Coordinates of C-alpha atoms and ligand atoms in Angstrom, one line a residue:
M1 CA 0.0 0.0 0.0
Q2 CA 1.6 3.3 -1.0
S3 CA 0.9 6.8 0.3
A4 CA 0.3 8.7 -3.0
A5 CA -2.9 10.3 -1.6
Y6 CA -1.2 11.3 1.7
P7 CA -0.6 15.0 2.5
F8 CA 3.2 14.4 2.5
A9 CA 4.7 13.3 -0.8
T10 CA 6.5 10.1 0.1
P11 CA 6.7 6.7 -1.5
L12 CA 7.0 5.0 2.0
P13 CA 4.3 2.6 2.9
L14 CA 1.1 4.3 4.1
L15 CA 0.8 2.2 7.2
F16 CA 4.4 3.1 8.2
V17 CA 3.7 6.8 7.6
K18 CA 0.5 6.7 9.7
R19 CA 2.3 5.0 12.5
L20 CA 5.1 7.6 12.4
Q21 CA 2.4 10.3 12.5
A22 CA 1.2 8.8 15.8
I23 CA 4.7 8.4 17.2
L24 CA 6.6 11.5 16.3
P25 CA 5.8 15.1 17.3
T26 CA 3.5 16.8 14.7
A27 CA 5.9 19.7 14.3
S28 CA 8.8 17.5 13.2
L29 CA 6.8 15.0 11.1
E30 CA 7.3 16.6 7.7
D31 CA 11.1 17.1 8.2
S32 CA 11.4 13.6 9.5
L33 CA 9.6 12.2 6.5
Q34 CA 11.7 14.2 4.1
S35 CA 14.9 12.9 5.8
F36 CA 14.1 9.5 4.4
S37 CA 15.0 10.8 1.0
C38 CA 18.1 12.9 1.8
S39 CA 21.7 11.9 1.2
R40 CA 23.3 12.4 4.6
P41 CA 27.0 13.4 5.1
T42 CA 29.1 10.3 5.9
S43 CA 30.2 10.3 9.5
F44 CA 33.2 8.5 11.0
R45 CA 35.2 8.1 14.2
V46 CA 38.9 8.3 14.6
N47 CA 40.0 4.9 16.0
T48 CA 42.1 5.9 19.0
L49 CA 43.2 2.3 19.4
K50 CA 45.5 2.8 16.4
T51 CA 46.0 6.5 15.8
T52 CA 45.3 10.1 17.0
E53 CA 42.8 12.7 15.9
P54 CA 45.5 15.2 14.6
A55 CA 47.1 12.5 12.5
V56 CA 43.8 11.5 10.8
V57 CA 42.8 15.1 10.2
T58 CA 46.2 16.0 8.6
A59 CA 46.2 12.9 6.4
L60 CA 42.6 13.2 5.2
R61 CA 42.9 17.0 4.5
A62 CA 46.1 16.3 2.6
E63 CA 44.1 13.8 0.4
G64 CA 41.5 16.6 -0.3
F65 CA 38.6 15.5 2.0
S66 CA 36.4 18.3 3.3
L67 CA 36.1 17.4 7.0
R68 CA 33.5 18.8 9.3
R69 CA 34.0 18.2 13.0
I70 CA 31.0 17.0 15.0
E71 CA 31.1 19.3 18.0
W72 CA 29.3 17.0 20.5
R73 CA 31.7 14.1 20.2
S74 CA 35.5 14.3 20.1
G75 CA 37.3 12.4 17.3
T76 CA 34.1 12.4 15.2
Y77 CA 33.9 14.0 11.7
C78 CA 31.9 13.9 8.5
V79 CA 32.5 14.4 4.8
P80 CA 29.9 15.3 2.1
P81 CA 27.9 12.5 0.6
D82 CA 29.9 12.6 -2.7
Q83 CA 33.1 11.8 -0.8
R84 CA 31.8 8.7 0.9
R85 CA 33.2 6.3 -1.7
A86 CA 36.7 7.9 -1.7
L87 CA 36.6 7.7 2.2
T88 CA 35.8 4.0 2.2
E89 CA 38.5 3.4 -0.4
S90 CA 41.1 5.4 1.5
R91 CA 44.2 3.9 3.2
L92 CA 43.0 5.1 6.6
F93 CA 39.8 3.2 6.3
G94 CA 41.5 0.1 4.9
E95 CA 43.9 0.1 7.9
G96 CA 41.2 0.6 10.5
L97 CA 42.4 4.1 11.5
I98 CA 38.9 5.4 11.0
Y99 CA 35.5 3.7 11.3
V100 CA 32.5 4.8 9.3
Q101 CA 29.5 4.9 11.6
D102 CA 26.1 6.7 11.7
L103 CA 26.0 9.5 14.3
S104 CA 22.9 8.1 16.0
S105 CA 24.6 4.7 16.3
M106 CA 27.6 6.3 18.2
L107 CA 25.2 7.5 20.9
A108 CA 24.6 4.0 22.4
P109 CA 28.2 3.5 23.7
M110 CA 28.3 7.1 24.8
V111 CA 25.2 6.5 27.0
L112 CA 26.5 3.2 28.3
A113 CA 29.9 4.8 29.1
P114 CA 32.1 1.7 29.6
K115 CA 35.4 2.4 31.5
P116 CA 38.8 0.7 31.3
G117 CA 39.0 -2.4 33.5
E118 CA 35.3 -3.1 33.5
R119 CA 33.4 -6.3 32.4
V120 CA 31.3 -5.4 29.4
L121 CA 29.0 -7.4 27.2
D122 CA 27.8 -6.5 23.6
L123 CA 25.0 -9.0 23.1
A124 CA 24.2 -8.4 19.4
A125 CA 27.5 -7.2 18.1
A126 CA 28.1 -7.6 14.3
P127 CA 29.4 -5.8 12.3
G128 CA 31.1 -4.4 15.4
G129 CA 30.9 -0.6 15.1
K130 CA 29.8 -0.2 18.7
T131 CA 32.1 -3.0 20.0
L132 CA 35.1 -1.1 18.5
Q133 CA 33.9 2.2 19.9
M134 CA 33.6 0.6 23.4
A135 CA 37.1 -1.1 23.1
A136 CA 38.5 2.4 22.3
M137 CA 36.6 3.9 25.3
M138 CA 38.0 1.1 27.5
E139 CA 41.5 1.6 26.0
N140 CA 41.7 -2.1 25.4
R141 CA 41.7 -2.8 29.1
G142 CA 39.3 -5.0 31.0
E143 CA 36.9 -7.6 29.6
L144 CA 34.7 -7.0 26.5
S145 CA 32.6 -9.9 25.3
A146 CA 30.9 -9.7 21.9
V147 CA 28.1 -12.1 20.9
E148 CA 26.7 -12.6 17.5
S149 CA 24.4 -15.4 16.3
V150 CA 24.6 -15.2 12.5
R151 CA 27.7 -17.0 11.2
G152 CA 28.5 -14.7 8.2
R153 CA 28.1 -11.6 10.3
F154 CA 30.2 -13.1 13.1
F155 CA 33.2 -13.5 10.8
R156 CA 32.7 -9.9 9.6
L157 CA 32.7 -8.8 13.2
K158 CA 35.9 -10.6 13.9
A159 CA 37.6 -9.1 10.8
N160 CA 36.5 -5.6 11.8
L161 CA 37.8 -6.0 15.4
K162 CA 41.1 -7.3 14.1
R163 CA 41.4 -4.5 11.6
G164 CA 40.5 -2.0 14.3
G165 CA 43.1 -3.4 16.8
A166 CA 40.5 -4.2 19.5
T167 CA 42.7 -6.9 21.1
M168 CA 40.6 -7.0 24.3
V169 CA 37.5 -8.4 22.7
R170 CA 36.4 -12.1 23.1
T171 CA 33.9 -13.1 20.4
Y172 CA 31.2 -15.7 20.7
L173 CA 29.1 -17.2 17.9
K174 CA 26.1 -17.8 20.1
D175 CA 22.4 -17.0 20.4
G176 CA 22.2 -14.0 22.8
R177 CA 19.0 -15.3 24.3
S178 CA 20.9 -18.0 26.1
V179 CA 23.7 -15.8 27.6
G180 CA 21.8 -14.6 30.7
A181 CA 21.1 -18.1 31.8
K182 CA 24.7 -19.2 31.1
V183 CA 26.5 -16.3 32.7
P184 CA 24.1 -14.6 35.1
D185 CA 25.0 -11.6 37.4
R186 CA 28.4 -11.0 35.7
F187 CA 28.7 -7.8 33.7
D188 CA 29.2 -4.2 34.9
R189 CA 27.7 -2.9 31.6
V190 CA 25.7 -4.5 28.8
L191 CA 24.8 -3.2 25.4
L192 CA 21.8 -4.7 23.6
D193 CA 21.7 -3.1 20.1
A194 CA 18.8 -5.3 19.2
P195 CA 18.1 -6.8 15.8
C196 CA 15.0 -4.9 14.7
A197 CA 12.7 -4.0 11.7
S198 CA 15.3 -1.3 10.9
E199 CA 12.7 1.3 10.1
A200 CA 15.2 4.1 10.4
R201 CA 17.2 2.6 7.5
F202 CA 14.3 3.0 5.1
D203 CA 15.5 4.9 2.0
A204 CA 12.7 6.6 0.0
N205 CA 14.8 6.2 -3.1
D206 CA 15.1 2.4 -2.6
P207 CA 11.8 0.5 -2.2
E208 CA 13.9 -2.7 -1.5
S209 CA 14.7 -1.1 1.9
W210 CA 11.2 -1.6 3.1
S211 CA 10.1 -4.5 0.9
H212 CA 10.1 -7.0 3.8
W213 CA 8.4 -4.6 6.3
N214 CA 5.0 -5.3 7.7
L215 CA 3.3 -5.4 11.1
K216 CA 3.9 -9.2 11.5
K217 CA 7.7 -8.5 11.1
V218 CA 7.5 -5.8 13.7
Q219 CA 5.8 -8.2 16.1
E220 CA 8.3 -11.0 15.3
S221 CA 11.1 -8.6 16.1
A222 CA 9.4 -7.5 19.3
R223 CA 9.2 -11.1 20.5
K224 CA 12.9 -11.8 19.9
Q225 CA 13.8 -8.5 21.5
R226 CA 11.9 -9.3 24.7
R227 CA 13.9 -12.5 25.1
L228 CA 17.2 -10.8 24.3
L229 CA 16.4 -8.1 26.8
D230 CA 15.5 -10.6 29.5
S231 CA 18.9 -12.4 28.8
A232 CA 20.7 -9.0 28.9
I233 CA 19.2 -8.1 32.3
R234 CA 20.1 -11.5 33.8
S235 CA 23.7 -11.2 32.6
L236 CA 24.1 -7.9 34.5
R237 CA 25.5 -7.8 38.0
P238 CA 23.4 -6.0 40.6
G239 CA 24.3 -2.4 40.3
G240 CA 25.2 -2.8 36.6
T241 CA 24.0 -0.7 33.7
L242 CA 22.3 -1.7 30.5
V243 CA 21.6 0.2 27.3
Y244 CA 18.8 -1.1 25.1
C245 CA 18.6 0.5 21.6
T246 CA 17.1 -0.1 18.2
C247 CA 17.0 1.6 14.8
S248 CA 13.2 1.2 14.6
F249 CA 10.5 3.6 15.5
S250 CA 7.8 1.1 16.4
P251 CA 6.8 1.2 20.1
E252 CA 6.3 -2.6 20.1
E253 CA 10.1 -2.9 19.6
N254 CA 11.0 -0.1 22.0
E255 CA 8.9 1.1 24.9
Q256 CA 6.9 -2.1 24.9
A257 CA 10.0 -4.3 25.0
V258 CA 11.3 -2.5 28.0
D259 CA 7.9 -2.2 29.7
S260 CA 7.5 -6.0 29.6
Q261 CA 10.8 -6.4 31.5
L262 CA 9.8 -3.7 34.1
R263 CA 6.7 -5.8 34.7
R264 CA 8.7 -9.0 35.0
Y265 CA 11.5 -7.6 37.2
G266 CA 9.6 -5.1 39.3
D267 CA 11.8 -2.8 41.4
A268 CA 14.9 -4.9 40.6
V269 CA 15.4 -2.8 37.5
A270 CA 14.8 0.9 36.8
V271 CA 15.1 3.2 33.8
T272 CA 17.5 6.1 34.3
P273 CA 17.4 9.5 32.6
I274 CA 19.5 10.1 29.5
E275 CA 20.9 13.5 28.6
L276 CA 22.0 13.9 25.0
P277 CA 23.7 16.9 23.4
L278 CA 21.0 17.1 20.7
S279 CA 17.8 19.0 20.0
N280 CA 16.2 16.3 17.7
V281 CA 15.0 14.1 20.5
Q282 CA 11.7 13.2 22.2
P283 CA 11.0 11.3 25.4
G284 CA 9.7 7.7 25.3
L285 CA 6.0 7.2 24.8
L286 CA 3.7 6.3 27.7
Q287 CA 0.8 5.2 25.6
W288 CA 0.5 3.3 22.3
G289 CA -3.0 2.2 21.1
R290 CA -4.6 0.3 24.0
H291 CA -1.2 -0.1 25.8
S292 CA -0.1 2.1 28.7
Y293 CA 3.6 1.9 29.6
N294 CA 5.4 2.3 32.9
E295 CA 5.9 6.0 33.4
Q296 CA 9.7 5.5 33.8
L297 CA 9.7 5.1 30.1
R298 CA 9.6 8.9 29.8
H299 CA 13.3 8.7 30.5
A300 CA 13.9 6.7 27.3
V301 CA 14.8 8.8 24.2
R302 CA 13.8 8.7 20.6
V303 CA 16.2 10.4 18.3
L304 CA 14.2 12.1 15.5
P305 CA 15.7 11.6 12.0
N306 CA 17.0 14.7 10.2
A307 CA 19.4 15.6 7.5
E308 CA 22.4 14.6 9.7
M309 CA 21.1 11.6 11.6
R310 CA 18.9 8.5 11.3
G311 CA 16.2 7.8 13.8
F312 CA 17.2 5.8 16.9
F313 CA 15.7 4.6 20.2
L314 CA 17.7 4.4 23.5
C315 CA 16.8 3.3 27.0
R316 CA 19.2 2.9 29.9
L317 CA 18.4 0.6 32.8
I318 CA 20.1 -0.1 36.1
R319 CA 19.7 -3.4 37.9
H320 CA 19.3 -2.7 41.6
H321 CA 19.4 -6.3 42.9
Ligands
SAM1 N1 25.9 -3.4 17.3 C1 26.1 -3.6 15.9 C2 27.0 -2.5 15.4 O1 27.0 -1.4 15.9 O2 27.8 -2.7 14.5 C3 24.9 -3.8 15.1 C4 24.0 -4.8 15.6 S1 22.6 -5.2 14.6 C5 21.5 -3.9 15.0 C6 21.9 -6.6 15.4 C7 22.7 -7.8 15.3 O3 22.1 -8.8 16.1 C8 22.8 -8.4 13.9 O4 24.1 -8.6 13.5 C9 22.1 -9.7 14.0 O5 22.6 -10.7 13.2 C10 22.3 -10.1 15.5 N2 21.4 -11.1 16.1 C11 20.1 -11.4 15.6 N3 19.6 -12.3 16.4 C12 20.5 -12.5 17.4 C13 20.5 -13.4 18.6 N4 19.5 -14.2 18.9 N5 21.7 -13.4 19.4 C14 22.7 -12.6 19.1 N6 22.7 -11.7 18.0 C15 21.7 -11.7 17.2

């Protein structure tokens, strides 16, 4: 079903657009919808495990790249869309001195804030952008375990970690749903960047990007996410911190996934407020259709898509006991 008759000109599926209209603030809906057809600048991180920010800036400027610094995160830059290909073919990229990563995706490790020496779990890790970012934040010191269940993606994860010099990471080809039962109460911090319907990755110029999307898929994702999130909570030590995130807008995959765990765990877990250095954000929803969610979900954050960033959902939990 297409949205030809809809007030906003977009080829995105009508049902998806209607749901976005109910999820996002009215004032930003049109900009958000337009952002699905824009070519965003290509953002990347300097990999401090292998080089320094001045060395990367000097080398890329010498090669003619137009770099723009992202002011809210050190070591983060972007180049115009027409320089993306040259960037990914550059020596610095090939040698793992930089890592190309969406700006919204960089937020999850920032919010989790792993420290050198801690025990950290990345429960759905491939291709490894956030694992690498966390290894850099931890200065390759401590314990960082990365789990991925899809074989092909697991080997891509390993190759990316090797190229990026993340020597501290132990990788596991495993179903993340079983980890909490196998290693309960262990980790200081857990990241669950959950497999999802990837709605924020829809590209209005590429119908293939949403060709598999429907409500059944959203609900299937939500079922898996609930089990992964339960496993993530179990693997956390009392006092530990968890970040749950997805690149989908659907409340079933976001607020509802967290709400179901708050019901299950009661006061053993709590949502903690997130401060982001961005204006394109909205608090988590407390109501969706006939569902009411725990009011702690107002501390969750939905990043609104714009010309710089894709949409994203983040929620941080602490396990009390
Ligand atoms: N964190 C990654 C990054 O920043 O590069 C992206 C992770 S992606 C959103 C979700 C990943 O979870 C996919 O690689 C997918 O194959 C993996 N996955 C799916 N089901 C899983 C499961 N049951 N256990 C562990 N990983 C799973």
